[in-house]
Coordinates of C-alpha atoms in Angstrom, one line a residue:
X1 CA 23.7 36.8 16.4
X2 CA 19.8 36.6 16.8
X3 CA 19.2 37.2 13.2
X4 CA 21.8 34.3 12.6
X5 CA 20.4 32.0 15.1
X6 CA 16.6 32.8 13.5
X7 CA 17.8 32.3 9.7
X8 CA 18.8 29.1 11.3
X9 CA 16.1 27.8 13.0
X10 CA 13.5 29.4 9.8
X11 CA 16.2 26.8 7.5
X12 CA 15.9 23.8 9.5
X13 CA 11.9 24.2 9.8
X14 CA 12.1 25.0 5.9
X15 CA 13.7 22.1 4.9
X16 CA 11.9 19.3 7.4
X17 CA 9.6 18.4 4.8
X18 CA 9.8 18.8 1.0
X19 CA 7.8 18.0 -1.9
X20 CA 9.0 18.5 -5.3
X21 CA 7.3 18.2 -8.5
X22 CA 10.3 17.9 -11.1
X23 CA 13.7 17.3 -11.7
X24 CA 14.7 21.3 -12.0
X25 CA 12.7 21.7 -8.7
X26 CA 14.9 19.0 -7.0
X27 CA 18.5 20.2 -8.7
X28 CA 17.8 23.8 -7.2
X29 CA 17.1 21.9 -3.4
X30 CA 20.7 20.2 -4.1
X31 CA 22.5 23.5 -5.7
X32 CA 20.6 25.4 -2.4
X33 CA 21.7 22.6 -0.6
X34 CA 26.1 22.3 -1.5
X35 CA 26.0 26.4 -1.4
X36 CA 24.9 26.1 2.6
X37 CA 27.4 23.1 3.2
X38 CA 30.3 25.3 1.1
X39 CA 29.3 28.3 3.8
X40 CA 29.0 26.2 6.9
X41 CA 31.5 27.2 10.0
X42 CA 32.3 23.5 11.1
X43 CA 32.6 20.1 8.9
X44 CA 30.0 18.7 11.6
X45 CA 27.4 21.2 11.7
X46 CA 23.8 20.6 9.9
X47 CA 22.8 22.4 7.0
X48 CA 20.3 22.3 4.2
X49 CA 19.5 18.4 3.3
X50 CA 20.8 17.1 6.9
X51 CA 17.7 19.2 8.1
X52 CA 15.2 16.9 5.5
X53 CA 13.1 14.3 8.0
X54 CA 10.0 13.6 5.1
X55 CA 10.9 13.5 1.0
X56 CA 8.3 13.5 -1.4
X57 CA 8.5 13.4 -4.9
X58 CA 7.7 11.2 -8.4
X59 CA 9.8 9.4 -9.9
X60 CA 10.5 10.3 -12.9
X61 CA 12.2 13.6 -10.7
X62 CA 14.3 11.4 -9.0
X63 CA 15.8 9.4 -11.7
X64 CA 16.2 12.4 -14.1
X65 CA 17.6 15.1 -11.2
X66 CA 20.2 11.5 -10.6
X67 CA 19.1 12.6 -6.9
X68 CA 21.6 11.1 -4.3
X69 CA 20.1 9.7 -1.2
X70 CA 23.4 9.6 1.0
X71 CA 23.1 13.5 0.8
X72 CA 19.5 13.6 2.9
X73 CA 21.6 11.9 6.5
X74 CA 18.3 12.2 8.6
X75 CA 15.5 11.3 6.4
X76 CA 12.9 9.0 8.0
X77 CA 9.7 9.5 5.6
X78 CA 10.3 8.6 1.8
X79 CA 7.3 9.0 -0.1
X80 CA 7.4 7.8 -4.1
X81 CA 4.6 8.4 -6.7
X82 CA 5.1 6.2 -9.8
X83 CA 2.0 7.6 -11.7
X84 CA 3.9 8.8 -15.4
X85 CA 5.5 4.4 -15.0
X86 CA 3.4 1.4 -16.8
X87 CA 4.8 -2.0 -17.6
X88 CA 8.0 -1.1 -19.1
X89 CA 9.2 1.2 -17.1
X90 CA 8.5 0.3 -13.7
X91 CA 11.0 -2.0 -13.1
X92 CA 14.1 -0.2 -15.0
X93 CA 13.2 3.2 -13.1
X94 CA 13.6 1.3 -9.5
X95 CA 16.7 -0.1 -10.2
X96 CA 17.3 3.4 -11.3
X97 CA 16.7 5.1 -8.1
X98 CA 17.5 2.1 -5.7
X99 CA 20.6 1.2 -7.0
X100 CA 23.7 2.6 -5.5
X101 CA 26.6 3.4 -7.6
X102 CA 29.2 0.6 -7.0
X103 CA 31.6 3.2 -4.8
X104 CA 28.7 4.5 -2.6
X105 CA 27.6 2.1 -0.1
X106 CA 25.4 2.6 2.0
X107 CA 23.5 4.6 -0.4
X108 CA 20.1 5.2 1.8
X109 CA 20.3 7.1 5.5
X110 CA 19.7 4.1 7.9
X111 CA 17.1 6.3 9.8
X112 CA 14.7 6.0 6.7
X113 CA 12.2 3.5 8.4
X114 CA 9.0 4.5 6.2
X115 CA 8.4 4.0 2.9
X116 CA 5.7 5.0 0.6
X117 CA 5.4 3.9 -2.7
X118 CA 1.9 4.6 -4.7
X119 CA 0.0 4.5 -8.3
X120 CA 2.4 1.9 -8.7
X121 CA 1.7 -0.6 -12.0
X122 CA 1.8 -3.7 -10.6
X123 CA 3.3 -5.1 -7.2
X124 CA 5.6 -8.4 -7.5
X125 CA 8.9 -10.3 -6.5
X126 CA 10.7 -8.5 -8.0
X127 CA 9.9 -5.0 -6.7
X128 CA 9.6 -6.2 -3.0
X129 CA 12.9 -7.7 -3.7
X130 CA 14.6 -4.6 -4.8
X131 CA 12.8 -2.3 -1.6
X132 CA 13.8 -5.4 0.8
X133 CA 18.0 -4.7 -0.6
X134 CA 17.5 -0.8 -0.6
X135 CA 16.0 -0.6 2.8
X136 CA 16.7 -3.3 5.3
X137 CA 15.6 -1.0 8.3
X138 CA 12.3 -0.1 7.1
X139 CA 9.9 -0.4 9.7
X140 CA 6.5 0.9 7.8
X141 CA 6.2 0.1 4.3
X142 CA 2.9 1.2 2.2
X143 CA 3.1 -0.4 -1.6
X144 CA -0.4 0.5 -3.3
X145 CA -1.6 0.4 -7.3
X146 CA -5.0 0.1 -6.8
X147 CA -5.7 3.7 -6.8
X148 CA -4.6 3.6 -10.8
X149 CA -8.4 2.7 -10.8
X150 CA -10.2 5.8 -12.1
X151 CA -13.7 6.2 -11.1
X152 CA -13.4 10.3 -11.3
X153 CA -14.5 10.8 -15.4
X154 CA -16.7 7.9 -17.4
X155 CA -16.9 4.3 -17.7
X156 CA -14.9 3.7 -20.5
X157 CA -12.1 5.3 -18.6
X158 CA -12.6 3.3 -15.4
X159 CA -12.2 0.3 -17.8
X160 CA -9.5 1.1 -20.0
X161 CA -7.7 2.1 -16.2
X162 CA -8.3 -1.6 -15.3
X163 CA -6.5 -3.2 -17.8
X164 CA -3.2 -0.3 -17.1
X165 CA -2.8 -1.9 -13.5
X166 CA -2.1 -5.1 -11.9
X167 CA -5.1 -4.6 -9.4
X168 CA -5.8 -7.6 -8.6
X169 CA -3.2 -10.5 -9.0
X170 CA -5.4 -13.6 -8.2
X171 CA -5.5 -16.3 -10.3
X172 CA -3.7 -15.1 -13.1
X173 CA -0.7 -13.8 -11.6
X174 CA -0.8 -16.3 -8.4
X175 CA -3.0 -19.0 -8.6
X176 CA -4.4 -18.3 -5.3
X177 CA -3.6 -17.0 -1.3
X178 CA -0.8 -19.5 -0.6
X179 CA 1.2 -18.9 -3.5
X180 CA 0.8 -15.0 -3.3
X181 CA 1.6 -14.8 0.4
X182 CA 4.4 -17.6 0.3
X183 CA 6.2 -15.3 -2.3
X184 CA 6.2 -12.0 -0.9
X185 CA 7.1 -13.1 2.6
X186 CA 10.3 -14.6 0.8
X187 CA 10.9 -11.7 -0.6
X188 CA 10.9 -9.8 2.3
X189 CA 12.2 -11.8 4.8
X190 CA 15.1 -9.1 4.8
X191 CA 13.4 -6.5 6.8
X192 CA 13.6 -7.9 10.6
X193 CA 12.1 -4.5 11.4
X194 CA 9.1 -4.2 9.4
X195 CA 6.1 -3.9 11.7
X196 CA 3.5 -2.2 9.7
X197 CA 2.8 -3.3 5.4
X198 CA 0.1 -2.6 3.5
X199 CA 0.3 -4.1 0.0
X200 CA -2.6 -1.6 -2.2
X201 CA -3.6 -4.7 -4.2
X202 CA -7.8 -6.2 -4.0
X203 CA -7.5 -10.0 -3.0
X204 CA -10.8 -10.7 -4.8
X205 CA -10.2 -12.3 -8.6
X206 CA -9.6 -10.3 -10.8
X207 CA -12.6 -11.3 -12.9
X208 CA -14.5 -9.3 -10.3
X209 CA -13.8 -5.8 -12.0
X210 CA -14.3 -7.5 -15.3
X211 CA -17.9 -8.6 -14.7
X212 CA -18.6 -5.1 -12.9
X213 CA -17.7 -3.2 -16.0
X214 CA -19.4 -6.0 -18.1
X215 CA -22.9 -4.8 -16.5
X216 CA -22.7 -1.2 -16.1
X217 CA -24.9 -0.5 -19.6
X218 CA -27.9 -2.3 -17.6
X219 CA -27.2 -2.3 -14.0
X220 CA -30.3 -1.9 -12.7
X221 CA -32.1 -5.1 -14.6
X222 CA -28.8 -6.7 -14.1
X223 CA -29.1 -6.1 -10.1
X224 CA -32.9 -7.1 -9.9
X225 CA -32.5 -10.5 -11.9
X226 CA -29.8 -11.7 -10.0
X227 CA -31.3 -10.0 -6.4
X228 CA -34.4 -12.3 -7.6
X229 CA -32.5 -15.3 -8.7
X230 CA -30.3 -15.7 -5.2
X231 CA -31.3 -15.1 -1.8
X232 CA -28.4 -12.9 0.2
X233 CA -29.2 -15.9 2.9
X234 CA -28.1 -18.7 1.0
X235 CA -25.3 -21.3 2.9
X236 CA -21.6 -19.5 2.7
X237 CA -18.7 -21.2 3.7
X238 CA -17.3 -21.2 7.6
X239 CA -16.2 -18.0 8.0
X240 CA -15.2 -15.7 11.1
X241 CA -13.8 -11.7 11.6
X242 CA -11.1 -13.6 14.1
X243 CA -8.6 -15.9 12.8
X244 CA -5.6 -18.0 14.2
X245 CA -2.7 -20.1 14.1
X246 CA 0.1 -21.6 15.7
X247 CA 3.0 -19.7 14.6
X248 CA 5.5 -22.2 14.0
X249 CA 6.3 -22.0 10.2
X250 CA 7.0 -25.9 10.6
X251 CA 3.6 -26.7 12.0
X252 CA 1.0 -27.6 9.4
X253 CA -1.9 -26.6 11.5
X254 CA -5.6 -25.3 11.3
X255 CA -6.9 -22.1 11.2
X256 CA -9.3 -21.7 13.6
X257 CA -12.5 -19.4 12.5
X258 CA -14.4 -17.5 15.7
X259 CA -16.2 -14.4 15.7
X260 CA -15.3 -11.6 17.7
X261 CA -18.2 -10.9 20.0
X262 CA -16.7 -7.7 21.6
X263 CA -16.6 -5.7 18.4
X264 CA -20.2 -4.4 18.2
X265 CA -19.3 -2.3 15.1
X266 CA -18.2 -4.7 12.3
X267 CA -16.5 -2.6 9.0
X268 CA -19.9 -2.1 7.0
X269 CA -20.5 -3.5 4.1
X270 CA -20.8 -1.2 0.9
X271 CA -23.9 -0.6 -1.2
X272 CA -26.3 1.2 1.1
X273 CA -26.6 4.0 -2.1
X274 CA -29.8 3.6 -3.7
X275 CA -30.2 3.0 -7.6
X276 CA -30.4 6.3 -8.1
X277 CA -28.0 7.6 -6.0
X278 CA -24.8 5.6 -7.2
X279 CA -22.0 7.6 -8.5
X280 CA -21.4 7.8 -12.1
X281 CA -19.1 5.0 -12.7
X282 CA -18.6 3.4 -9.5
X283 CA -16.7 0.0 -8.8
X284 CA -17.7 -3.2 -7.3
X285 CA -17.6 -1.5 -3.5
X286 CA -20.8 0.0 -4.2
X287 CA -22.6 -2.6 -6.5
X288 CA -25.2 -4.6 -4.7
X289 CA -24.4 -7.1 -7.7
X290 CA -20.9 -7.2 -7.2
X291 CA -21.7 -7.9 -3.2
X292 CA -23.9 -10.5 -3.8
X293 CA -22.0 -12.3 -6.5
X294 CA -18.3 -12.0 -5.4
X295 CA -19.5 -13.1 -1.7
X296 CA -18.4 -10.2 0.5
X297 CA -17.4 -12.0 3.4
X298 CA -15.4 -14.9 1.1
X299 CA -13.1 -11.9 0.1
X300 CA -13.0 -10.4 3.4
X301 CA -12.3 -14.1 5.3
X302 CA -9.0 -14.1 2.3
X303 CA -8.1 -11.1 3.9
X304 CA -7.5 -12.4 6.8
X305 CA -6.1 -15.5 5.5
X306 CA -3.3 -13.4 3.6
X307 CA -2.6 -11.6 6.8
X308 CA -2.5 -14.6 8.9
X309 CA -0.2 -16.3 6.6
X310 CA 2.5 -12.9 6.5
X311 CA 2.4 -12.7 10.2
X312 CA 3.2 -16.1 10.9
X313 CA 6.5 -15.8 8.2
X314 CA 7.3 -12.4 9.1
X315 CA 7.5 -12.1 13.1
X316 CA 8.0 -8.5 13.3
X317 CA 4.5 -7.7 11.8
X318 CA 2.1 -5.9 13.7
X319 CA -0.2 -4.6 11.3
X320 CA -1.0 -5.7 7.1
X321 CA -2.9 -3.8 5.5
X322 CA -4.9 -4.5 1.8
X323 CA -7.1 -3.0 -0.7
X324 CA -10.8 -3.8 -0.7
X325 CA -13.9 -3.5 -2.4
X326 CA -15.9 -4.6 1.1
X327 CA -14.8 -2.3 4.2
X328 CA -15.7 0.7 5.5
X329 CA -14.9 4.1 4.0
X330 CA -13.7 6.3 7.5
X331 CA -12.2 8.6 6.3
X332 CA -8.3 9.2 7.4
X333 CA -6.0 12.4 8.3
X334 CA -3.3 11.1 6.6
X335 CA -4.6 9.9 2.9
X336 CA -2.2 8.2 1.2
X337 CA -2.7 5.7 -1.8
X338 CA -5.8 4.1 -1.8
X339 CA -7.4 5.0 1.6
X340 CA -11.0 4.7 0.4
X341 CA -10.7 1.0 -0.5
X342 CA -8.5 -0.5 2.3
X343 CA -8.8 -2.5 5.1
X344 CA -6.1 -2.9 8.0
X345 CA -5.8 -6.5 10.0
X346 CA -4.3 -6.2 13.7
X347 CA -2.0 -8.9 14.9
X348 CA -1.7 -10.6 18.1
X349 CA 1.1 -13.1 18.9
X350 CA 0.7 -14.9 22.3
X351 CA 0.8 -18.5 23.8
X352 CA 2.5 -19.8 20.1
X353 CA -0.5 -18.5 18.7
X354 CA -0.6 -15.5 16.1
X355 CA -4.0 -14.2 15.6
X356 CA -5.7 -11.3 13.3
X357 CA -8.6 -9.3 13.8
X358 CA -9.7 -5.8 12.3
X359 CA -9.3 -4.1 14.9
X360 CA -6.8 -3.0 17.4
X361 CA -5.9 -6.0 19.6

């Protein structure tokens, strides 16, 4: 009885989290899995997959293993990598895996309330669309591609990486903040319990990257004409760390701009490395250039704007989360996607008001 009641408790703790790497890897969980339900003593009881609470895997494992979601009863934490997808597969493979068979409903556990989907190629409509049908409890929900940006080999690589990935979708995807936020809060308007979203795209143009990459062969004389040509104090548009609005979709009002005068230590601004201590590439979060020419705080005020504009259309948002070239790199226990290059806005909803700060209300 003690050995039965240890191989029991050793199972359960076994199969709490897994992380497979392949298709075989996740058929031999499932053929593991039926042989412990065929040898259970009671219809009821909980064996292999009703143990699983966090699922991570690629893929390309899930679509070829034809995985079946229904099977894992108590999984909470679903965790996605979509690094061997591009532009023509991306889509097909998440209808693939999303998409119940028509005489399996529901096909996901409605205790799944986080979702992690990274190296994504790009983030639209219509993938926020088909995670808003799959998963209508979801409470967290991290989308990133930004991380498809490789700054671990040469230059040529980082570039060639920049053109794989939809890293930055403004103006050529949407022609600016509005129409990007008015879109995705459409398209997930289904999740009434979403509280936390990070979206892993940069909300600076596009053109940004470009003109990084375009200077790399000179940086240096690149960085000292333009250091020389424009002072860092010139006039920059009204900006602020705390913004706010009333929170009636209806109401066409203004955002009020303040400055938060409590929060001594404002996210730092990259580029403190010296010429010769910049990494070998590096992208615009580190390039004095970049900072000067891209306006650091224009980017970071959009940030807020974005956020603003999801919290007032989504009211169950407490936290939105993006990837950014200006923030500060803390580093995080729990590094998932991106985590170097993102920034986090906190949300406060009181008096009709919804307000949005970096930091914890």
């Amino acid at each position: 009885l003690v050995c039965s009641q240890f191989r029991h408790v050793a199972l359960r703790h076994y199969f709490s989290s897994i992380r497979v790497a392949s298709a075989k890897q996740l058929a031999a969980y499932t053929n593991f899995h039926y042989s412990l339900v065929s040898r259970r003593n009671a219809p009821c009881d909980s064996v292999g997959f009703d143990y699983v609470k966090t699922l991570i895997a690629p893929s390309h494992a899930l679509e070829a293993a034809s995985w079946n979601p229904s099977l894992y009863r108590n999984l909470k934490h679903l965790m996605i990598s979509f690094s061997s997808d591009g532009r023509q597969s991306q889509t097909t493979r998440l209808k693939c895996i999303f998409s119940p068979p028509a005489t399996l409903t529901p096909w996901f556990p409605s205790q799944l309330t986080s979702l992690t989907m990274t190296r994504l190629w790009r983030i639209d409509v219509p993938l926020l669309k088909i995670v808003a049908s799959a998963f209508p409890s979801v409470k967290i929900l991290h989308l990133s591609c930004s991380e498809q940006l490789d700054v671990s080999c040469c230059w040529p690589c980082f570039e060639e990486s920049s053109t794989a990935v939809v890293h930055s979708p403004i103006p050529n995807y949407f022609n600016d903040i509005t129409k990007l936020t008015d879109n995705f809060a459409d398209s997930l308007e289904p999740l009434t319990q979403l509280t936390d979203l990070h979206l892993g795209i940069f909300l600076s143009d596009e053109e940004m990257v470009e003109k990084h990459i375009e200077h790399y062969d000179t940086p240096l004389a690149f960085d000292h004409t333009l250091r020389t040509a424009f002072s860092p104090k010139a006039a920059s548009p009204h900006i602020g760390n705390i913004l706010s609005q009333l929170e009636a979709e209806t109401t066409t009002g203004l955002i009020s701009y303040s400055v938060d005068q409590d929060n001594k230590i404002e996210e730092s601004q990259p580029g403190a490395c010296t010429d010769d201590d910049l990494p070998f590439p590096h992208g615009p979060e580190l390039c004095r250039t970049c900072k000067l020419i891209g306006s650091a705080s224009k980017v970071r005020t959009r940030e807020l704007e974005a956020s603003l504009a999801l919290a007032r259309k989504l009211k169950t948002l407490r936290t939105v989360g993006w990837s950014s070239f200006f923030t500060s790199q803390v580093f995080e226990v729990d590094k998932v996607g991106d985590w170097r290059r993102r920034t986090t806005t906190y949300i406060l909803r009181v008096n009709g008001r919804v307000r949005v700060r970096r930091r914890p209300w």
